[in-house]
């Protein structure tokens, strides 16, 4: 290990956002949340590595 040459990248943090009411970042999060809430997601059943589709579906709610 003593013979290696290592170049470790400089660490940096992402900016801290306030998410205050009316801020652009808050509006973006709420818009994405609404898009996820209004969309349909297909959740298949897996047993082992086999995907099972029966056609017998039920709604899921958050």
Coordinates of C-alpha atoms in Angstrom, one line a residue:
X1 CA 0.0 0.0 0.0
X2 CA 2.9 2.4 0.6
X3 CA 3.9 2.3 -3.1
X4 CA 0.6 3.6 -4.5
X5 CA -0.1 7.0 -5.8
X6 CA -3.6 8.2 -5.0
X7 CA -5.4 11.3 -6.2
X8 CA -8.5 11.7 -4.1
X9 CA -11.1 14.2 -5.5
X10 CA -11.9 17.3 -3.4
X11 CA -15.2 16.8 -1.5
X12 CA -17.9 19.4 -1.8
X13 CA -21.4 19.6 -0.4
X14 CA -24.5 20.4 -2.4
X15 CA -26.1 23.8 -1.6
X16 CA -28.6 24.0 1.3
X17 CA -32.0 25.1 0.0
X18 CA -34.6 26.7 2.3
X19 CA -37.8 25.3 0.7
X20 CA -39.6 28.3 2.1
X21 CA -43.2 28.9 1.0
X22 CA -43.2 30.4 -2.5
X23 CA -39.6 29.5 -3.2
X24 CA -38.8 28.0 -6.6
X25 CA -37.3 24.8 -5.1
X26 CA -40.5 24.2 -3.0
X27 CA -42.7 24.7 -6.1
X28 CA -40.6 22.2 -8.0
X29 CA -40.9 19.6 -5.2
X30 CA -44.7 20.1 -5.0
X31 CA -45.0 19.8 -8.8
X32 CA -43.0 16.5 -8.8
X33 CA -45.0 15.2 -5.8
X34 CA -48.3 15.9 -7.6
X35 CA -47.0 14.2 -10.8
X36 CA -46.0 11.1 -8.7
X37 CA -49.4 11.1 -6.8
X38 CA -51.4 11.3 -10.0
X39 CA -49.5 8.7 -12.0
X40 CA -50.1 4.9 -12.1
X41 CA -47.3 2.5 -11.3
X42 CA -47.1 -1.1 -12.4
X43 CA -45.8 -3.2 -9.5
X44 CA -45.3 -6.8 -10.6
X45 CA -45.1 -9.8 -8.4
X46 CA -41.8 -11.7 -8.3
X47 CA -41.4 -15.2 -6.9
X48 CA -37.7 -15.9 -7.1
X49 CA -36.6 -14.5 -10.4
X50 CA -39.9 -15.2 -12.1
X51 CA -42.3 -12.3 -12.8
X52 CA -45.9 -13.3 -12.2
X53 CA -48.8 -11.5 -13.9
X54 CA -52.3 -12.7 -13.0
X55 CA -54.4 -9.8 -14.3
X56 CA -56.1 -9.7 -10.9
X57 CA -55.2 -6.1 -9.9
X58 CA -56.1 -3.9 -7.1
X59 CA -55.6 -0.2 -6.5
X60 CA -52.8 0.9 -4.1
X61 CA -52.9 4.2 -2.3
X62 CA -50.2 6.1 -0.6

